[in-house]
mmCIF file of C-alpha atoms in Angstrom:
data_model
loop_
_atom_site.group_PDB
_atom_site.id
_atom_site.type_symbol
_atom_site.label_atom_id
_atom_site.label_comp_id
_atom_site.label_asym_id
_atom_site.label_seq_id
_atom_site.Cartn_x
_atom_site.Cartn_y
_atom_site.Cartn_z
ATOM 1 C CA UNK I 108 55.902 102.085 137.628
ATOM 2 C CA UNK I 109 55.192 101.104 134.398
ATOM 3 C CA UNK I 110 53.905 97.681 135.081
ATOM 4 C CA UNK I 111 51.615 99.475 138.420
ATOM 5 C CA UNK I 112 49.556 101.420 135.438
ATOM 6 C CA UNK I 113 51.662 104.418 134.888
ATOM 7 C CA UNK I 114 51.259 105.561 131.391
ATOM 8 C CA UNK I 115 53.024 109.466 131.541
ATOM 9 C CA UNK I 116 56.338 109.545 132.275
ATOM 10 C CA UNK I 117 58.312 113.498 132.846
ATOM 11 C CA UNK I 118 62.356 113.011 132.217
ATOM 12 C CA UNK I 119 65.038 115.642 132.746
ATOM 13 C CA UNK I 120 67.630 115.404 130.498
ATOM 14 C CA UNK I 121 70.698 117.154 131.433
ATOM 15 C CA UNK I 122 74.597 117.659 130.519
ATOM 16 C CA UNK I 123 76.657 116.500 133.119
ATOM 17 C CA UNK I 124 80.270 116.805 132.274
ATOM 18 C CA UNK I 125 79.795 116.668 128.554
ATOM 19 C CA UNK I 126 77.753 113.909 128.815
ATOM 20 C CA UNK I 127 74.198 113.975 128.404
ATOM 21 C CA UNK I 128 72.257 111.606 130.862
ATOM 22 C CA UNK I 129 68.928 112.039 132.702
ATOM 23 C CA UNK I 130 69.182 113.820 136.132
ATOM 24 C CA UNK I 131 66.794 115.689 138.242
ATOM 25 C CA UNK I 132 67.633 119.260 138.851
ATOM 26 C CA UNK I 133 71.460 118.733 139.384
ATOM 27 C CA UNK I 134 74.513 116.778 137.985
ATOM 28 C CA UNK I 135 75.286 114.720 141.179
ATOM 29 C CA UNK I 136 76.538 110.652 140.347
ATOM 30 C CA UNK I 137 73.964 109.472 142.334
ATOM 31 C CA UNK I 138 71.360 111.309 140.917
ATOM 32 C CA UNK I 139 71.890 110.566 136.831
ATOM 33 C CA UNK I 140 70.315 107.994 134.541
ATOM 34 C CA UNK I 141 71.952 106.839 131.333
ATOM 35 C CA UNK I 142 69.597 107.617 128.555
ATOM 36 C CA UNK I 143 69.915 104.752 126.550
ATOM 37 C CA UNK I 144 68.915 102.539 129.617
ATOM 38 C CA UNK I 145 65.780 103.683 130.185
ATOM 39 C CA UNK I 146 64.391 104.564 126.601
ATOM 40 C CA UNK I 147 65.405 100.684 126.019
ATOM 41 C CA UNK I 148 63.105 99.691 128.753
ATOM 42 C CA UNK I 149 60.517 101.502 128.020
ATOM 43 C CA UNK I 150 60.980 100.734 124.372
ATOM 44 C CA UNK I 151 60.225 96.918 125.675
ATOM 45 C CA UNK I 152 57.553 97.973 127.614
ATOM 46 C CA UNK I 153 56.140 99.004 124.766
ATOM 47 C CA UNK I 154 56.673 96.370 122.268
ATOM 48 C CA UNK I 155 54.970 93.930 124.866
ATOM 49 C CA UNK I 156 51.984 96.105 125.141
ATOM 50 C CA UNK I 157 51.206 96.900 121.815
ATOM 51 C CA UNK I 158 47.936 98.466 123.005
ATOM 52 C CA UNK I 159 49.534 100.611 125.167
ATOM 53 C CA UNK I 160 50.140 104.380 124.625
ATOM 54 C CA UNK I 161 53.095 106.030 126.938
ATOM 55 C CA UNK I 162 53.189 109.760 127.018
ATOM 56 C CA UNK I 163 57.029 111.057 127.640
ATOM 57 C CA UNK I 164 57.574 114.166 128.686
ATOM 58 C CA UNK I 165 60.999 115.657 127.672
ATOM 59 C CA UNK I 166 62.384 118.720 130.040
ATOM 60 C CA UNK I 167 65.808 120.047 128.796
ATOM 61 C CA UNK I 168 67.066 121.335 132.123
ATOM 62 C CA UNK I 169 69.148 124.475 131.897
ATOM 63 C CA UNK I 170 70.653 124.305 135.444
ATOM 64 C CA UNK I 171 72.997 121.208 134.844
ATOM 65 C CA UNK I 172 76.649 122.158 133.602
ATOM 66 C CA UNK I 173 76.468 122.695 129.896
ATOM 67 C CA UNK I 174 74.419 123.231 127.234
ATOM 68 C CA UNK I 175 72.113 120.279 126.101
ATOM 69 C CA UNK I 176 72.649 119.492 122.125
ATOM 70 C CA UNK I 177 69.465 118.137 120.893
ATOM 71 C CA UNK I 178 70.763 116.024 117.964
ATOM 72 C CA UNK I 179 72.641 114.409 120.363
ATOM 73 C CA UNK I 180 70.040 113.419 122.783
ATOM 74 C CA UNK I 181 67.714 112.481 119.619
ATOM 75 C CA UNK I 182 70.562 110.242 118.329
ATOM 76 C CA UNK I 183 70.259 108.146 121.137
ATOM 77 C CA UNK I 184 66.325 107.836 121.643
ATOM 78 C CA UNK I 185 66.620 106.550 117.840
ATOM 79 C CA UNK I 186 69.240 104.054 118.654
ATOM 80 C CA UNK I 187 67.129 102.193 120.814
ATOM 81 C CA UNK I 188 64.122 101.756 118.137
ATOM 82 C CA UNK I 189 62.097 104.956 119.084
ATOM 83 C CA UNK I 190 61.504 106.584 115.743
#
């Protein structure tokens, strides 16, 4: 999408099990993204378009099974460059 012209991007980020992942709307295995993962490719998306601005869009969604900690979920955006 990114490479097409997309330049906003909306991500759910759930608790699925005790692990926080990106899902849409409910914790099914086919349906979750590992965090890390994608932040690292957009993180190299942007680091070979320097001239490029991405808007992300961060929804904490309350219907997945637990609470979402946001310290957690910030620890791992950070660990893949995004500061």
């Amino acid at each position: 999408q990114l490479a097409a012209g997309y330049r906003g991007i909306q991500l759910d980020v759930c608790n699925c099990d005790g692990e926080h992942v990106l899902c849409h709307g409910f914790c099914s295995p086919t349906a979750r993204r590992d965090i890390k993962q994608v932040f690292e490719v957009l993180k190299a998306f942007l680091d070979d378009h320097s001239t490029e601005i991405l808007n992300i869009q961060i929804e904490l969604n309350g219907a997945a099974d637990l609470p979402i900690d946001l310290f957690v979920v910030d620890d791992i955006i950070v660990s893949t460059g995004f500061d």
